[in-house]
């Protein structure tokens, strides 16, 4: 039986960094970021990567068939009993598809959906700050693409929150504090659930 945690949050919420730090602390946790998996596919130079890039570079959602296949493969191949995926779901459709998958796959249990909450202003400062940092180059970290990514994050959020509140699976965490404090809270929460 695999225990699955999902982490959602606006661009710049820090969800990938938080999850990476938590996974690094525990041998029984594997972390995947949908954005990182897509960027790796783009970097591989494959035809599929080129298709993915046509969405990621504009801040648009990658087509659902690709996203579902990517996360299901990641869950199945994860070498540990605890799997943390950040960046999913990003639409009501993705949420419903995952629900259908979980209803048929009895070896995977969704334990919680953690939402890292930041204001639009903080998200924007962090993403554009990241763009100014020569160490991190992401083609989608510019104002225009950021606004699109933010809108695509915000539009389905209420429906996603309501769906998981109804299942008593939603955990909201204040993402405007220091990384250490956020990671400590998220880590303690995950540990309390496994
Ligand atoms: P992130 O690293 O989470 O900011 O994601 C970067 C980009 O990858 C997004 O702007 C989308 O283009 C794509 N992406 C990541 N996760 C998903 C998803 N669950 N569904 C569709 N596209 C995604």
mmCIF file of C-alpha atoms and ligand atoms in Angstrom:
data_model
loop_
_atom_site.group_PDB
_atom_site.id
_atom_site.type_symbol
_atom_site.label_atom_id
_atom_site.label_comp_id
_atom_site.label_asym_id
_atom_site.label_seq_id
_atom_site.Cartn_x
_atom_site.Cartn_y
_atom_site.Cartn_z
ATOM 1 C CA UNK A 1 0.000 0.000 0.000
ATOM 2 C CA UNK A 2 1.355 3.411 -0.988
ATOM 3 C CA UNK A 3 0.375 6.543 0.878
ATOM 4 C CA UNK A 4 0.027 9.584 -1.343
ATOM 5 C CA UNK A 5 0.263 13.246 -0.350
ATOM 6 C CA UNK A 6 -0.434 15.997 -2.878
ATOM 7 C CA UNK A 7 0.870 19.537 -2.514
ATOM 8 C CA UNK A 8 -0.780 22.396 -4.333
ATOM 9 C CA UNK A 9 0.054 26.083 -4.307
ATOM 10 C CA UNK A 10 0.449 29.132 -6.496
ATOM 11 C CA UNK A 11 3.574 29.577 -8.599
ATOM 12 C CA UNK A 12 6.178 30.815 -6.118
ATOM 13 C CA UNK A 13 4.423 29.254 -3.113
ATOM 14 C CA UNK A 14 7.550 27.197 -2.454
ATOM 15 C CA UNK A 15 5.740 23.854 -2.758
ATOM 16 C CA UNK A 16 8.562 22.092 -4.616
ATOM 17 C CA UNK A 17 11.281 23.343 -2.274
ATOM 18 C CA UNK A 18 9.256 22.363 0.799
ATOM 19 C CA UNK A 19 8.600 18.858 -0.525
ATOM 20 C CA UNK A 20 12.237 18.375 -1.599
ATOM 21 C CA UNK A 21 13.487 19.279 1.866
ATOM 22 C CA UNK A 22 11.030 16.924 3.538
ATOM 23 C CA UNK A 23 11.878 14.016 1.222
ATOM 24 C CA UNK A 24 15.594 14.589 1.867
ATOM 25 C CA UNK A 25 14.982 14.036 5.584
ATOM 26 C CA UNK A 26 13.159 10.703 5.263
ATOM 27 C CA UNK A 27 14.257 7.574 3.447
ATOM 28 C CA UNK A 28 10.672 6.335 3.164
ATOM 29 C CA UNK A 29 9.458 9.408 1.235
ATOM 30 C CA UNK A 30 9.825 9.982 -2.517
ATOM 31 C CA UNK A 31 8.965 13.382 -3.927
ATOM 32 C CA UNK A 32 7.993 14.260 -7.466
ATOM 33 C CA UNK A 33 7.185 17.691 -8.858
ATOM 34 C CA UNK A 34 4.984 17.657 -11.948
ATOM 35 C CA UNK A 35 6.679 20.858 -13.168
ATOM 36 C CA UNK A 36 10.160 19.313 -12.696
ATOM 37 C CA UNK A 37 9.102 16.104 -14.462
ATOM 38 C CA UNK A 38 7.815 18.131 -17.410
ATOM 39 C CA UNK A 39 10.953 20.282 -17.526
ATOM 40 C CA UNK A 40 13.089 17.100 -17.511
ATOM 41 C CA UNK A 41 11.111 15.740 -20.448
ATOM 42 C CA UNK A 42 11.563 19.045 -22.301
ATOM 43 C CA UNK A 43 15.311 18.970 -21.576
ATOM 44 C CA UNK A 44 15.572 15.405 -22.925
ATOM 45 C CA UNK A 45 14.861 16.797 -26.381
ATOM 46 C CA UNK A 46 12.172 14.188 -27.094
ATOM 47 C CA UNK A 47 9.190 14.815 -29.334
ATOM 48 C CA UNK A 48 6.937 14.529 -26.298
ATOM 49 C CA UNK A 49 9.169 17.111 -24.593
ATOM 50 C CA UNK A 50 8.702 19.526 -27.469
ATOM 51 C CA UNK A 51 4.937 19.117 -27.195
ATOM 52 C CA UNK A 52 5.069 19.679 -23.425
ATOM 53 C CA UNK A 53 7.242 22.774 -23.911
ATOM 54 C CA UNK A 54 4.628 24.368 -26.124
ATOM 55 C CA UNK A 55 2.368 24.489 -23.031
ATOM 56 C CA UNK A 56 4.878 25.049 -20.212
ATOM 57 C CA UNK A 57 6.627 27.974 -21.940
ATOM 58 C CA UNK A 58 3.329 29.871 -22.045
ATOM 59 C CA UNK A 59 2.273 28.874 -18.543
ATOM 60 C CA UNK A 60 -0.581 26.753 -19.910
ATOM 61 C CA UNK A 61 -1.651 23.394 -18.573
ATOM 62 C CA UNK A 62 -0.083 20.351 -20.182
ATOM 63 C CA UNK A 63 -2.821 18.140 -21.734
ATOM 64 C CA UNK A 64 -4.538 15.902 -19.229
ATOM 65 C CA UNK A 65 -3.593 12.558 -20.842
ATOM 66 C CA UNK A 66 0.100 13.423 -20.472
ATOM 67 C CA UNK A 67 -0.341 14.660 -16.908
ATOM 68 C CA UNK A 68 -2.260 11.585 -15.756
ATOM 69 C CA UNK A 69 0.216 9.206 -17.348
ATOM 70 C CA UNK A 70 3.085 11.114 -15.763
ATOM 71 C CA UNK A 71 1.717 11.001 -12.227
ATOM 72 C CA UNK A 72 0.411 7.428 -12.371
ATOM 73 C CA UNK A 73 3.806 6.228 -13.648
ATOM 74 C CA UNK A 74 5.539 8.205 -10.899
ATOM 75 C CA UNK A 75 3.315 6.728 -8.182
ATOM 76 C CA UNK A 76 3.777 3.186 -9.497
ATOM 77 C CA UNK A 77 7.557 3.490 -9.857
ATOM 78 C CA UNK A 78 8.132 5.234 -6.533
ATOM 79 C CA UNK A 79 10.546 3.082 -4.549
ATOM 80 C CA UNK A 80 9.092 4.066 -1.156
ATOM 81 C CA UNK A 81 5.760 3.590 0.645
ATOM 82 C CA UNK A 82 5.194 7.345 0.975
ATOM 83 C CA UNK A 83 4.877 9.454 -2.175
ATOM 84 C CA UNK A 84 4.610 13.242 -2.235
ATOM 85 C CA UNK A 85 3.622 14.901 -5.510
ATOM 86 C CA UNK A 86 3.545 18.646 -5.859
ATOM 87 C CA UNK A 87 1.762 20.486 -8.649
ATOM 88 C CA UNK A 88 -1.274 18.236 -8.916
ATOM 89 C CA UNK A 89 -4.235 18.592 -9.303
ATOM 90 C CA UNK A 90 -4.384 21.842 -11.221
ATOM 91 C CA UNK A 91 -7.944 21.562 -12.562
ATOM 92 C CA UNK A 92 -11.290 20.026 -11.606
ATOM 93 C CA UNK A 93 -10.821 17.561 -14.418
ATOM 94 C CA UNK A 94 -7.464 16.403 -13.036
ATOM 95 C CA UNK A 95 -9.008 16.065 -9.580
ATOM 96 C CA UNK A 96 -11.841 13.886 -10.912
ATOM 97 C CA UNK A 97 -9.464 11.750 -12.989
ATOM 98 C CA UNK A 98 -7.309 11.078 -9.957
ATOM 99 C CA UNK A 99 -10.382 10.200 -7.931
ATOM 100 C CA UNK A 100 -11.405 7.655 -10.553
ATOM 101 C CA UNK A 101 -7.900 6.192 -10.565
ATOM 102 C CA UNK A 102 -7.859 5.937 -6.758
ATOM 103 C CA UNK A 103 -11.231 4.176 -6.764
ATOM 104 C CA UNK A 104 -9.809 1.439 -8.970
ATOM 105 C CA UNK A 105 -6.270 1.304 -7.517
ATOM 106 C CA UNK A 106 -6.665 -0.085 -4.035
ATOM 107 C CA UNK A 107 -2.903 -0.111 -3.417
ATOM 108 C CA UNK A 108 -2.754 3.684 -3.331
ATOM 109 C CA UNK A 109 -4.357 5.792 -0.607
ATOM 110 C CA UNK A 110 -4.645 9.565 -0.874
ATOM 111 C CA UNK A 111 -3.848 10.689 2.661
ATOM 112 C CA UNK A 112 -3.990 14.461 2.275
ATOM 113 C CA UNK A 113 -3.906 17.402 -0.087
ATOM 114 C CA UNK A 114 -1.713 20.139 1.359
ATOM 115 C CA UNK A 115 -2.271 23.661 0.091
ATOM 116 C CA UNK A 116 0.602 26.093 0.588
ATOM 117 C CA UNK A 117 -1.088 29.476 0.769
ATOM 118 C CA UNK A 118 0.550 32.703 -0.366
ATOM 119 C CA UNK A 119 -0.941 35.981 -1.559
ATOM 120 C CA UNK A 120 -0.679 36.915 -5.201
ATOM 121 C CA UNK A 121 1.760 39.697 -4.248
ATOM 122 C CA UNK A 122 4.154 37.347 -2.456
ATOM 123 C CA UNK A 123 3.891 34.788 -5.263
ATOM 124 C CA UNK A 124 4.725 37.459 -7.837
ATOM 125 C CA UNK A 125 7.696 38.833 -5.863
ATOM 126 C CA UNK A 126 9.147 35.362 -5.411
ATOM 127 C CA UNK A 127 8.725 34.265 -9.031
ATOM 128 C CA UNK A 128 10.116 37.449 -10.499
ATOM 129 C CA UNK A 129 12.868 37.431 -7.848
ATOM 130 C CA UNK A 130 13.687 33.885 -8.982
ATOM 131 C CA UNK A 131 13.855 35.143 -12.568
ATOM 132 C CA UNK A 132 16.345 37.827 -11.530
ATOM 133 C CA UNK A 133 18.534 35.184 -9.877
ATOM 134 C CA UNK A 134 20.923 33.998 -12.591
ATOM 135 C CA UNK A 135 21.197 30.600 -10.887
ATOM 136 C CA UNK A 136 17.623 29.647 -11.675
ATOM 137 C CA UNK A 137 16.576 30.064 -15.269
ATOM 138 C CA UNK A 138 12.977 29.198 -16.065
ATOM 139 C CA UNK A 139 11.517 30.340 -19.325
ATOM 140 C CA UNK A 140 8.086 30.683 -17.656
ATOM 141 C CA UNK A 141 9.265 33.072 -14.909
ATOM 142 C CA UNK A 142 8.263 36.382 -16.511
ATOM 143 C CA UNK A 143 5.404 38.759 -15.713
ATOM 144 C CA UNK A 144 3.121 37.844 -18.575
ATOM 145 C CA UNK A 145 3.462 34.091 -18.147
ATOM 146 C CA UNK A 146 3.270 34.470 -14.353
ATOM 147 C CA UNK A 147 -0.117 36.203 -14.650
ATOM 148 C CA UNK A 148 -1.415 33.366 -16.806
ATOM 149 C CA UNK A 149 -0.091 30.703 -14.403
ATOM 150 C CA UNK A 150 -1.630 32.566 -11.460
ATOM 151 C CA UNK A 151 -5.011 32.777 -13.169
ATOM 152 C CA UNK A 152 -4.921 29.083 -14.098
ATOM 153 C CA UNK A 153 -4.083 28.288 -10.472
ATOM 154 C CA UNK A 154 -6.772 30.535 -8.985
ATOM 155 C CA UNK A 155 -9.719 29.742 -11.286
ATOM 156 C CA UNK A 156 -10.326 26.118 -10.186
ATOM 157 C CA UNK A 157 -9.040 26.573 -6.624
ATOM 158 C CA UNK A 158 -12.393 26.961 -4.844
ATOM 159 C CA UNK A 159 -13.761 23.809 -6.504
ATOM 160 C CA UNK A 160 -10.609 21.849 -5.632
ATOM 161 C CA UNK A 161 -10.684 23.071 -2.026
ATOM 162 C CA UNK A 162 -14.387 22.203 -1.665
ATOM 163 C CA UNK A 163 -13.878 18.716 -3.100
ATOM 164 C CA UNK A 164 -11.121 17.831 -0.642
ATOM 165 C CA UNK A 165 -12.727 19.601 2.341
ATOM 166 C CA UNK A 166 -15.734 17.383 1.708
ATOM 167 C CA UNK A 167 -13.478 14.327 1.914
ATOM 168 C CA UNK A 168 -11.753 15.772 5.008
ATOM 169 C CA UNK A 169 -8.427 15.650 3.147
ATOM 170 C CA UNK A 170 -7.503 19.344 2.802
ATOM 171 C CA UNK A 171 -4.722 20.779 4.944
ATOM 172 C CA UNK A 172 -3.872 24.453 4.501
ATOM 173 C CA UNK A 173 -0.471 25.811 5.466
ATOM 174 C CA UNK A 174 0.610 29.446 5.619
ATOM 175 C CA UNK A 175 3.357 29.708 2.997
ATOM 176 C CA UNK A 176 4.399 33.254 3.800
ATOM 177 C CA UNK A 177 6.693 32.298 6.681
ATOM 178 C CA UNK A 178 10.327 31.157 6.508
ATOM 179 C CA UNK A 179 11.082 27.909 4.670
ATOM 180 C CA UNK A 180 12.249 26.272 7.912
ATOM 181 C CA UNK A 181 8.982 26.989 9.726
ATOM 182 C CA UNK A 182 6.848 25.887 6.780
ATOM 183 C CA UNK A 183 8.846 22.696 6.264
ATOM 184 C CA UNK A 184 8.677 21.871 9.978
ATOM 185 C CA UNK A 185 4.906 22.232 10.006
ATOM 186 C CA UNK A 186 4.423 20.249 6.795
ATOM 187 C CA UNK A 187 6.830 17.538 7.894
ATOM 188 C CA UNK A 188 5.160 17.177 11.299
ATOM 189 C CA UNK A 189 1.774 16.969 9.591
ATOM 190 C CA UNK A 190 2.946 14.252 7.163
ATOM 191 C CA UNK A 191 4.574 12.296 9.984
ATOM 192 C CA UNK A 192 1.341 12.492 11.984
ATOM 193 C CA UNK A 193 -0.521 10.860 9.107
ATOM 194 C CA UNK A 194 1.767 7.904 8.331
HETATM 195 P P1 LIG B 1 5.458 24.416 -11.639
HETATM 196 O O1 LIG B 1 6.887 23.976 -11.616
HETATM 197 O O2 LIG B 1 4.596 23.676 -10.641
HETATM 198 O O3 LIG B 1 5.303 25.907 -11.546
HETATM 199 O O4 LIG B 1 4.874 23.996 -13.082
HETATM 200 C C1 LIG B 1 5.441 24.536 -14.261
HETATM 201 C C2 LIG B 1 4.530 24.296 -15.449
HETATM 202 O O5 LIG B 1 4.397 22.887 -15.702
HETATM 203 C C3 LIG B 1 3.101 24.795 -15.307
HETATM 204 O O6 LIG B 1 2.986 26.171 -15.577
HETATM 205 C C4 LIG B 1 2.385 23.938 -16.364
HETATM 206 O O7 LIG B 1 2.680 24.401 -17.663
HETATM 207 C C5 LIG B 1 3.077 22.602 -16.188
HETATM 208 N N1 LIG B 1 2.383 21.780 -15.170
HETATM 209 C C6 LIG B 1 2.843 21.445 -13.931
HETATM 210 N N2 LIG B 1 1.947 20.683 -13.279
HETATM 211 C C7 LIG B 1 0.891 20.526 -14.115
HETATM 212 C C8 LIG B 1 -0.356 19.849 -14.034
HETATM 213 N N3 LIG B 1 -0.731 19.172 -12.917
HETATM 214 N N4 LIG B 1 -1.190 19.917 -15.113
HETATM 215 C C9 LIG B 1 -0.842 20.572 -16.239
HETATM 216 N N5 LIG B 1 0.306 21.243 -16.379
HETATM 217 C C10 LIG B 1 1.179 21.226 -15.341
#
